[in-house]
Amino acid sequence: MPKTIEKRNAEEESVVTFTTRGMLAGAKRCLPIAVSGVAIGLVFGVLARQAGLSPVEAWLMSILVFSGAAQFVVIGIWASPVPLAGVVLATLVVGLRHLLMGAALSPWFSKLSKRKAFGSVFFMADENWAMTMGEFQKGKKDAAFLLGGGLVMLVSWSTFTFVGSAAGSFIEDPARWGLDFAFTAVFIALLVGMWRGKSSILPWAVAAFVAVLGYEFLPGHWYILLGGLAGSLVGVVFRGR
Amino acid sequence: MDVDSITLFAIVLMAIVTYATRAGGLWLASRLDLSERAEAFLDHIPGAILISLVAPVVVAGGPAAWLAAAAAALVAWRTGSLLGAMVVGVACILALRSLPSVAPVLSSQFLVLG
């Protein structure tokens, strides 16, 4: 583990940038994700319509909340009158993993102006966050990558939410086209890039074990947060071994 | 083009809560003077979160998902291409699911990631 500490120190000495070029690079890299997200946006739109939201309401939700996980869960409990407390609680529980993700950005983002850093994190979704961390770990330092990827995803997500909601129920199940696996494949590819040899084995094994158990036995999305916490903690406790 | 005021209120609450979770981790970690231990913790988060997103979906997806995951990992390892891994992963799962013997169709529950 001393190696990663050295790496971190080296990163801290160099400058974190925030350029249009970095933003465009992020947009370009996230474009395939946004394209395979089209089907999911359509499905969300259809479900939102069935739950009683108008196309404009669903569209606003996709722009302002911009979290597929939170939105699918909330649509599942949506009723008339709107169960406000349940909606807020479900959103909070699903969003808790963002705390860890934002903390992981901090070595780079804390070097930006507050406006850029806290503006950018609005656009932090699982996919562009993971890609941004991958870039940082390769030694690249343009923090606008997150924003660029997020913008492309937000435009796609909100547009196709609206289309799905307006078009109604003739949208087919994206699992039929294998598109549900697109995100999983991208996450796997990013993981391959993050592999650091032996020191990754134990934290990753523990995270996977806890996540699989959590997915089986706990409601909702606790498994992501619990797996992430367990793996990171094990990584700290057993560092340097 | 109707927007109900209670619905809008719920959406705004959701937006505030979600943004708070997005900003909260960065805010806390930026304010604290991080120890070496805390830095090691942050260092492990990306891998641990990604594994936690992936592992349950792959495990529950049955043999088709296991093979497609292995193919995606292989492509990423040999080529370093995210797009290549995505295309191969999707193509594999599509082909394998069309074989009746190894085709437990994934429920749309697995879509809920973003």
Short mmCIF file of C-alpha atoms in Angstrom, two decimals:
data_model
loop_
_atom_site.label_atom_id
_atom_site.label_comp_id
_atom_site.label_asym_id
_atom_site.label_seq_id
_atom_site.Cartn_x
_atom_site.Cartn_y
_atom_site.Cartn_z
CA MET A 1 0.00 0.00 0.00
CA PRO A 2 2.83 2.59 0.38
CA LYS A 3 2.78 2.70 -3.40
CA THR A 4 -0.73 4.14 -3.52
CA ILE A 5 0.10 6.72 -0.85
CA GLU A 6 3.06 7.87 -2.94
CA LYS A 7 0.79 8.04 -5.91
CA ARG A 8 -1.71 10.13 -4.00
CA ASN A 9 1.00 12.56 -2.88
CA ALA A 10 2.20 12.94 -6.45
CA GLU A 11 -1.35 13.68 -7.52
CA GLU A 12 -1.76 16.31 -4.87
CA GLU A 13 1.30 18.17 -6.02
CA SER A 14 0.07 18.47 -9.57
CA VAL A 15 -2.73 20.67 -10.78
CA VAL A 16 -6.31 19.53 -11.27
CA THR A 17 -7.79 21.18 -14.34
CA PHE A 18 -11.35 21.85 -15.48
CA THR A 19 -11.41 22.43 -19.23
CA THR A 20 -13.86 22.28 -22.12
CA ARG A 21 -11.63 19.63 -23.60
CA GLY A 22 -12.01 17.46 -20.51
CA MET A 23 -15.76 17.98 -20.62
CA LEU A 24 -15.92 16.90 -24.25
CA ALA A 25 -13.76 13.85 -23.50
CA GLY A 26 -16.18 12.85 -20.73
CA ALA A 27 -19.17 13.40 -23.03
CA LYS A 28 -17.59 11.27 -25.74
CA ARG A 29 -16.72 8.43 -23.37
CA CYS A 30 -20.20 8.37 -21.85
CA LEU A 31 -22.02 8.52 -25.19
CA PRO A 32 -22.27 4.70 -25.56
CA ILE A 33 -23.67 4.57 -22.00
CA ALA A 34 -26.21 7.24 -22.82
CA VAL A 35 -27.23 5.36 -25.96
CA SER A 36 -27.79 2.09 -24.12
CA GLY A 37 -29.61 4.11 -21.46
CA VAL A 38 -32.21 5.15 -24.03
CA ALA A 39 -34.20 1.96 -23.51
CA ILE A 40 -34.14 2.41 -19.75
CA GLY A 41 -35.33 6.01 -20.05
CA LEU A 42 -38.21 4.80 -22.22
CA VAL A 43 -39.15 2.12 -19.70
CA PHE A 44 -39.05 4.62 -16.85
CA GLY A 45 -41.29 6.96 -18.83
CA VAL A 46 -43.82 4.18 -19.40
CA LEU A 47 -43.84 3.15 -15.73
CA ALA A 48 -44.12 6.77 -14.58
CA ARG A 49 -47.13 7.23 -16.83
CA GLN A 50 -48.75 4.10 -15.45
CA ALA A 51 -48.10 5.36 -11.91
CA GLY A 52 -50.00 8.53 -12.71
CA LEU A 53 -47.32 11.09 -13.62
CA SER A 54 -47.87 13.26 -16.66
CA PRO A 55 -45.10 13.31 -19.31
CA VAL A 56 -43.98 16.76 -18.15
CA GLU A 57 -43.85 15.63 -14.52
CA ALA A 58 -41.80 12.55 -15.41
CA TRP A 59 -39.52 14.70 -17.54
CA LEU A 60 -39.00 17.19 -14.69
CA MET A 61 -38.22 14.33 -12.31
CA SER A 62 -35.57 12.94 -14.67
CA ILE A 63 -33.95 16.38 -15.02
CA LEU A 64 -34.08 17.47 -11.39
CA VAL A 65 -33.45 14.16 -9.63
CA PHE A 66 -31.37 12.47 -12.37
CA SER A 67 -31.08 9.16 -10.55
CA GLY A 68 -32.47 6.07 -12.24
CA ALA A 69 -32.26 4.01 -9.06
CA ALA A 70 -34.13 6.56 -6.92
CA GLN A 71 -36.74 7.22 -9.59
CA PHE A 72 -37.58 3.57 -10.26
CA VAL A 73 -37.97 2.91 -6.53
CA VAL A 74 -40.15 5.97 -6.00
CA ILE A 75 -42.37 5.15 -8.98
CA GLY A 76 -42.87 1.74 -7.37
CA ILE A 77 -44.43 3.34 -4.28
CA TRP A 78 -46.13 6.28 -6.02
CA ALA A 79 -49.82 6.66 -5.18
CA SER A 80 -52.53 9.25 -4.92
CA PRO A 81 -52.19 11.18 -2.66
CA VAL A 82 -48.40 11.19 -2.99
CA PRO A 83 -46.78 9.48 0.04
CA LEU A 84 -44.30 12.31 0.64
CA ALA A 85 -42.51 10.77 3.64
CA GLY A 86 -42.04 7.44 1.87
CA VAL A 87 -40.81 9.16 -1.28
CA VAL A 88 -38.23 11.19 0.63
CA LEU A 89 -37.06 8.24 2.71
CA ALA A 90 -36.71 5.93 -0.31
CA THR A 91 -34.78 8.62 -2.19
CA LEU A 92 -32.44 9.10 0.75
CA VAL A 93 -31.76 5.39 1.22
CA VAL A 94 -31.05 4.84 -2.47
CA GLY A 95 -28.85 7.95 -2.56
CA LEU A 96 -26.63 7.09 0.41
CA ARG A 97 -24.03 5.43 -1.83
CA HIS A 98 -23.43 8.90 -3.32
CA LEU A 99 -21.80 9.88 -0.01
CA LEU A 100 -19.03 7.35 -0.60
CA MET A 101 -18.74 8.24 -4.28
CA GLY A 102 -18.44 11.97 -3.55
CA ALA A 103 -15.85 11.30 -0.86
CA ALA A 104 -13.81 9.30 -3.38
CA LEU A 105 -13.79 12.34 -5.71
CA SER A 106 -12.55 14.67 -3.00
CA PRO A 107 -8.74 14.35 -3.50
CA TRP A 108 -9.26 15.93 -6.94
CA PHE A 109 -12.47 17.92 -6.57
CA SER A 110 -11.38 19.70 -3.39
CA LYS A 111 -8.80 21.49 -5.57
CA LEU A 112 -11.50 23.08 -7.74
CA SER A 113 -13.47 26.21 -6.95
CA LYS A 114 -16.56 25.49 -4.86
CA ARG A 115 -18.81 26.49 -7.75
CA LYS A 116 -17.22 23.99 -10.14
CA ALA A 117 -16.95 21.18 -7.60
CA PHE A 118 -20.46 21.46 -6.15
CA GLY A 119 -21.97 22.26 -9.52
CA SER A 120 -20.39 19.17 -11.07
CA VAL A 121 -21.56 16.72 -8.41
CA PHE A 122 -25.17 17.38 -9.37
CA PHE A 123 -24.32 15.38 -12.50
CA MET A 124 -22.65 12.49 -10.64
CA ALA A 125 -24.30 9.19 -11.61
CA ASP A 126 -22.81 5.73 -11.14
CA GLU A 127 -21.55 5.45 -14.71
CA ASN A 128 -19.82 8.80 -15.25
CA TRP A 129 -18.47 8.73 -11.68
CA ALA A 130 -16.91 5.32 -12.31
CA MET A 131 -15.40 6.52 -15.59
CA THR A 132 -14.06 9.66 -13.93
CA MET A 133 -12.42 7.64 -11.14
CA GLY A 134 -10.89 5.43 -13.84
CA GLU A 135 -9.42 8.53 -15.53
CA PHE A 136 -8.06 9.89 -12.25
CA GLN A 137 -6.47 6.55 -11.42
CA LYS A 138 -4.74 6.59 -14.80
CA GLY A 139 -3.17 9.90 -13.75
CA LYS A 140 -5.41 12.22 -15.78
CA LYS A 141 -6.56 15.29 -13.91
CA ASP A 142 -9.31 17.01 -15.83
CA ALA A 143 -12.25 17.12 -13.41
CA ALA A 144 -14.67 18.42 -16.09
CA PHE A 145 -14.81 14.81 -17.36
CA LEU A 146 -17.57 14.09 -14.80
CA LEU A 147 -19.68 17.04 -15.94
CA GLY A 148 -19.33 16.19 -19.64
CA GLY A 149 -20.39 12.59 -19.11
CA GLY A 150 -23.23 13.64 -16.82
CA LEU A 151 -24.63 16.17 -19.28
CA VAL A 152 -24.83 13.62 -22.08
CA MET A 153 -26.53 11.14 -19.76
CA LEU A 154 -28.94 13.74 -18.39
CA VAL A 155 -30.05 14.83 -21.85
CA SER A 156 -30.59 11.23 -22.96
CA TRP A 157 -32.28 10.15 -19.72
CA SER A 158 -34.71 13.07 -19.55
CA THR A 159 -35.51 13.13 -23.28
CA PHE A 160 -36.33 9.44 -23.44
CA THR A 161 -38.25 9.56 -20.18
CA PHE A 162 -40.51 12.09 -21.88
CA VAL A 163 -40.74 10.05 -25.09
CA GLY A 164 -41.53 6.85 -23.17
CA SER A 165 -44.16 8.59 -21.10
CA ALA A 166 -45.78 10.24 -24.11
CA ALA A 167 -45.57 7.16 -26.34
CA GLY A 168 -47.20 4.88 -23.80
CA SER A 169 -46.98 1.19 -23.30
CA PHE A 170 -45.80 -0.24 -26.62
CA ILE A 171 -42.18 -0.07 -25.47
CA GLU A 172 -40.68 -3.52 -25.16
CA ASP A 173 -38.64 -4.96 -22.36
CA PRO A 174 -34.99 -3.89 -22.89
CA ALA A 175 -33.84 -7.25 -21.46
CA ARG A 176 -34.99 -8.69 -24.78
CA TRP A 177 -32.19 -6.82 -26.49
CA GLY A 178 -29.56 -7.51 -23.85
CA LEU A 179 -29.39 -3.79 -23.09
CA ASP A 180 -29.87 -4.39 -19.37
CA PHE A 181 -26.38 -5.92 -19.44
CA ALA A 182 -24.68 -2.89 -21.04
CA PHE A 183 -24.03 -1.13 -17.72
CA THR A 184 -22.83 -4.30 -16.07
CA ALA A 185 -20.32 -4.87 -18.90
CA VAL A 186 -19.02 -1.30 -18.60
CA PHE A 187 -18.66 -1.63 -14.83
CA ILE A 188 -16.74 -4.87 -15.31
CA ALA A 189 -14.41 -3.21 -17.82
CA LEU A 190 -13.77 -0.35 -15.37
CA LEU A 191 -13.07 -2.87 -12.61
CA VAL A 192 -10.45 -4.57 -14.79
CA GLY A 193 -8.70 -1.20 -15.05
CA MET A 194 -8.81 -0.73 -11.27
CA TRP A 195 -7.27 -4.08 -10.44
CA ARG A 196 -4.10 -3.62 -8.41
CA GLY A 197 -3.04 -7.23 -8.01
CA LYS A 198 -3.00 -8.98 -4.66
CA SER A 199 -4.05 -5.97 -2.59
CA SER A 200 -7.39 -5.90 -4.46
CA ILE A 201 -8.34 -9.52 -3.80
CA LEU A 202 -9.55 -9.32 -0.21
CA PRO A 203 -11.45 -5.99 -0.39
CA TRP A 204 -13.14 -6.99 -3.63
CA ALA A 205 -14.05 -10.45 -2.37
CA VAL A 206 -15.57 -9.02 0.82
CA ALA A 207 -17.46 -6.31 -1.11
CA ALA A 208 -18.85 -8.90 -3.53
CA PHE A 209 -19.85 -11.27 -0.73
CA VAL A 210 -21.61 -8.59 1.31
CA ALA A 211 -23.32 -7.13 -1.77
CA VAL A 212 -24.63 -10.53 -2.90
CA LEU A 213 -25.94 -11.27 0.59
CA GLY A 214 -27.48 -7.80 0.87
CA TYR A 215 -29.11 -8.17 -2.53
CA GLU A 216 -30.62 -11.50 -1.48
CA PHE A 217 -31.81 -10.63 1.98
CA LEU A 218 -32.30 -6.87 2.30
CA PRO A 219 -34.97 -4.73 0.66
CA GLY A 220 -34.08 -1.97 -1.78
CA HIS A 221 -30.57 -0.87 -2.59
CA TRP A 222 -28.73 -1.26 0.69
CA TYR A 223 -26.48 -3.85 -0.91
CA ILE A 224 -24.51 -1.25 -2.88
CA LEU A 225 -23.75 0.89 0.15
CA LEU A 226 -23.02 -2.06 2.45
CA GLY A 227 -20.78 -3.83 -0.06
CA GLY A 228 -18.89 -0.61 -0.79
CA LEU A 229 -18.40 0.13 2.90
CA ALA A 230 -17.35 -3.41 3.80
CA GLY A 231 -14.85 -3.66 0.95
CA SER A 232 -13.29 -0.27 1.64
CA LEU A 233 -13.02 -0.94 5.38
CA VAL A 234 -11.37 -4.30 4.81
CA GLY A 235 -8.99 -2.57 2.41
CA VAL A 236 -7.97 -0.15 5.17
CA VAL A 237 -7.64 -2.73 7.92
CA PHE A 238 -5.53 -5.11 5.84
CA ARG A 239 -3.51 -2.52 3.93
CA GLY A 240 0.15 -3.31 3.47
CA ARG A 241 -0.37 -7.04 3.91
CA MET B 1 -49.18 19.37 -20.10
CA ASP B 2 -50.30 19.36 -16.52
CA VAL B 3 -48.06 19.60 -13.49
CA ASP B 4 -49.72 18.88 -10.18
CA SER B 5 -48.40 21.04 -7.33
CA ILE B 6 -48.05 18.19 -4.81
CA THR B 7 -46.26 16.07 -7.42
CA LEU B 8 -43.92 18.96 -8.19
CA PHE B 9 -43.29 19.40 -4.46
CA ALA B 10 -42.40 15.69 -4.16
CA ILE B 11 -40.06 15.93 -7.15
CA VAL B 12 -38.30 18.98 -5.70
CA LEU B 13 -37.89 17.19 -2.35
CA MET B 14 -36.41 14.20 -4.16
CA ALA B 15 -34.05 16.52 -6.04
CA ILE B 16 -32.89 18.19 -2.83
CA VAL B 17 -32.32 14.90 -1.01
CA THR B 18 -30.45 13.38 -3.96
CA TYR B 19 -28.27 16.46 -4.40
CA ALA B 20 -27.51 16.46 -0.67
CA THR B 21 -26.20 12.90 -0.92
CA ARG B 22 -24.15 13.80 -4.00
CA ALA B 23 -22.61 16.87 -2.40
CA GLY B 24 -22.43 15.57 1.18
CA GLY B 25 -19.58 13.08 0.77
CA LEU B 26 -17.42 15.55 -1.15
CA TRP B 27 -18.20 18.31 1.36
CA LEU B 28 -17.30 16.19 4.38
CA ALA B 29 -14.16 14.66 2.89
CA SER B 30 -12.94 18.06 1.64
CA ARG B 31 -13.32 19.69 5.05
CA LEU B 32 -11.60 17.03 7.07
CA ASP B 33 -7.85 16.82 7.21
CA LEU B 34 -7.55 13.25 6.07
CA SER B 35 -5.35 10.78 7.86
CA GLU B 36 -3.37 8.18 5.95
CA ARG B 37 -6.00 5.66 7.04
CA ALA B 38 -8.84 7.77 5.65
CA GLU B 39 -6.99 8.19 2.36
CA ALA B 40 -6.56 4.44 2.08
CA PHE B 41 -10.31 4.13 2.71
CA LEU B 42 -11.14 6.58 -0.10
CA ASP B 43 -8.71 4.74 -2.33
CA HIS B 44 -10.66 1.50 -2.01
CA ILE B 45 -14.14 2.98 -2.57
CA PRO B 46 -14.31 2.87 -6.39
CA GLY B 47 -13.45 -0.83 -6.69
CA ALA B 48 -15.66 -1.80 -3.76
CA ILE B 49 -18.70 0.13 -5.06
CA LEU B 50 -18.32 -1.20 -8.59
CA ILE B 51 -17.99 -4.78 -7.38
CA SER B 52 -21.10 -4.25 -5.26
CA LEU B 53 -23.05 -2.98 -8.27
CA VAL B 54 -21.91 -5.83 -10.49
CA ALA B 55 -21.62 -8.97 -8.35
CA PRO B 56 -25.29 -9.44 -7.36
CA VAL B 57 -26.50 -8.83 -10.92
CA VAL B 58 -24.01 -11.31 -12.38
CA VAL B 59 -24.57 -13.95 -9.71
CA ALA B 60 -28.36 -13.73 -10.03
CA GLY B 61 -28.20 -13.66 -13.82
CA GLY B 62 -27.23 -17.32 -14.09
CA PRO B 63 -24.82 -18.96 -16.57
CA ALA B 64 -25.61 -16.54 -19.42
CA ALA B 65 -24.59 -13.57 -17.26
CA TRP B 66 -21.51 -15.40 -15.91
CA LEU B 67 -20.20 -16.12 -19.40
CA ALA B 68 -21.04 -12.66 -20.74
CA ALA B 69 -19.31 -11.10 -17.71
CA ALA B 70 -16.22 -13.21 -18.33
CA ALA B 71 -16.21 -12.21 -22.01
CA ALA B 72 -16.53 -8.51 -21.15
CA ALA B 73 -13.69 -8.81 -18.61
CA LEU B 74 -11.49 -10.58 -21.14
CA VAL B 75 -12.06 -7.91 -23.80
CA ALA B 76 -11.37 -5.13 -21.30
CA TRP B 77 -8.20 -6.86 -20.12
CA ARG B 78 -6.83 -7.51 -23.62
CA THR B 79 -7.90 -4.29 -25.34
CA GLY B 80 -8.62 -1.77 -22.57
CA SER B 81 -11.70 -0.71 -24.53
CA LEU B 82 -14.87 0.07 -22.54
CA LEU B 83 -16.96 0.25 -25.67
CA GLY B 84 -15.57 -3.07 -26.89
CA ALA B 85 -16.36 -4.71 -23.56
CA MET B 86 -19.88 -3.30 -23.67
CA VAL B 87 -20.58 -4.49 -27.21
CA VAL B 88 -19.15 -7.95 -26.58
CA GLY B 89 -20.97 -8.26 -23.23
CA VAL B 90 -24.33 -7.33 -24.74
CA ALA B 91 -23.78 -9.54 -27.81
CA CYS B 92 -22.86 -12.49 -25.57
CA ILE B 93 -25.83 -12.15 -23.26
CA LEU B 94 -28.14 -11.79 -26.24
CA ALA B 95 -26.74 -14.91 -27.91
CA LEU B 96 -26.70 -16.96 -24.70
CA ARG B 97 -30.22 -15.99 -23.69
CA SER B 98 -31.49 -17.11 -27.07
CA LEU B 99 -30.24 -20.61 -26.24
CA PRO B 100 -33.19 -22.09 -24.39
CA SER B 101 -31.07 -24.21 -22.04
CA VAL B 102 -29.09 -21.36 -20.46
CA ALA B 103 -31.55 -18.53 -20.75
CA PRO B 104 -32.99 -17.44 -17.43
CA VAL B 105 -34.37 -14.11 -18.62
CA LEU B 106 -33.24 -11.33 -16.32
CA SER B 107 -36.03 -9.37 -14.79
CA SER B 108 -36.12 -5.66 -15.47
CA GLN B 109 -35.21 -5.19 -11.82
CA PHE B 110 -31.59 -5.37 -12.91
CA LEU B 111 -31.98 -2.19 -14.87
CA VAL B 112 -32.16 -0.12 -11.76
CA LEU B 113 -28.63 1.15 -11.52
CA GLY B 114 -28.29 4.76 -12.59
#
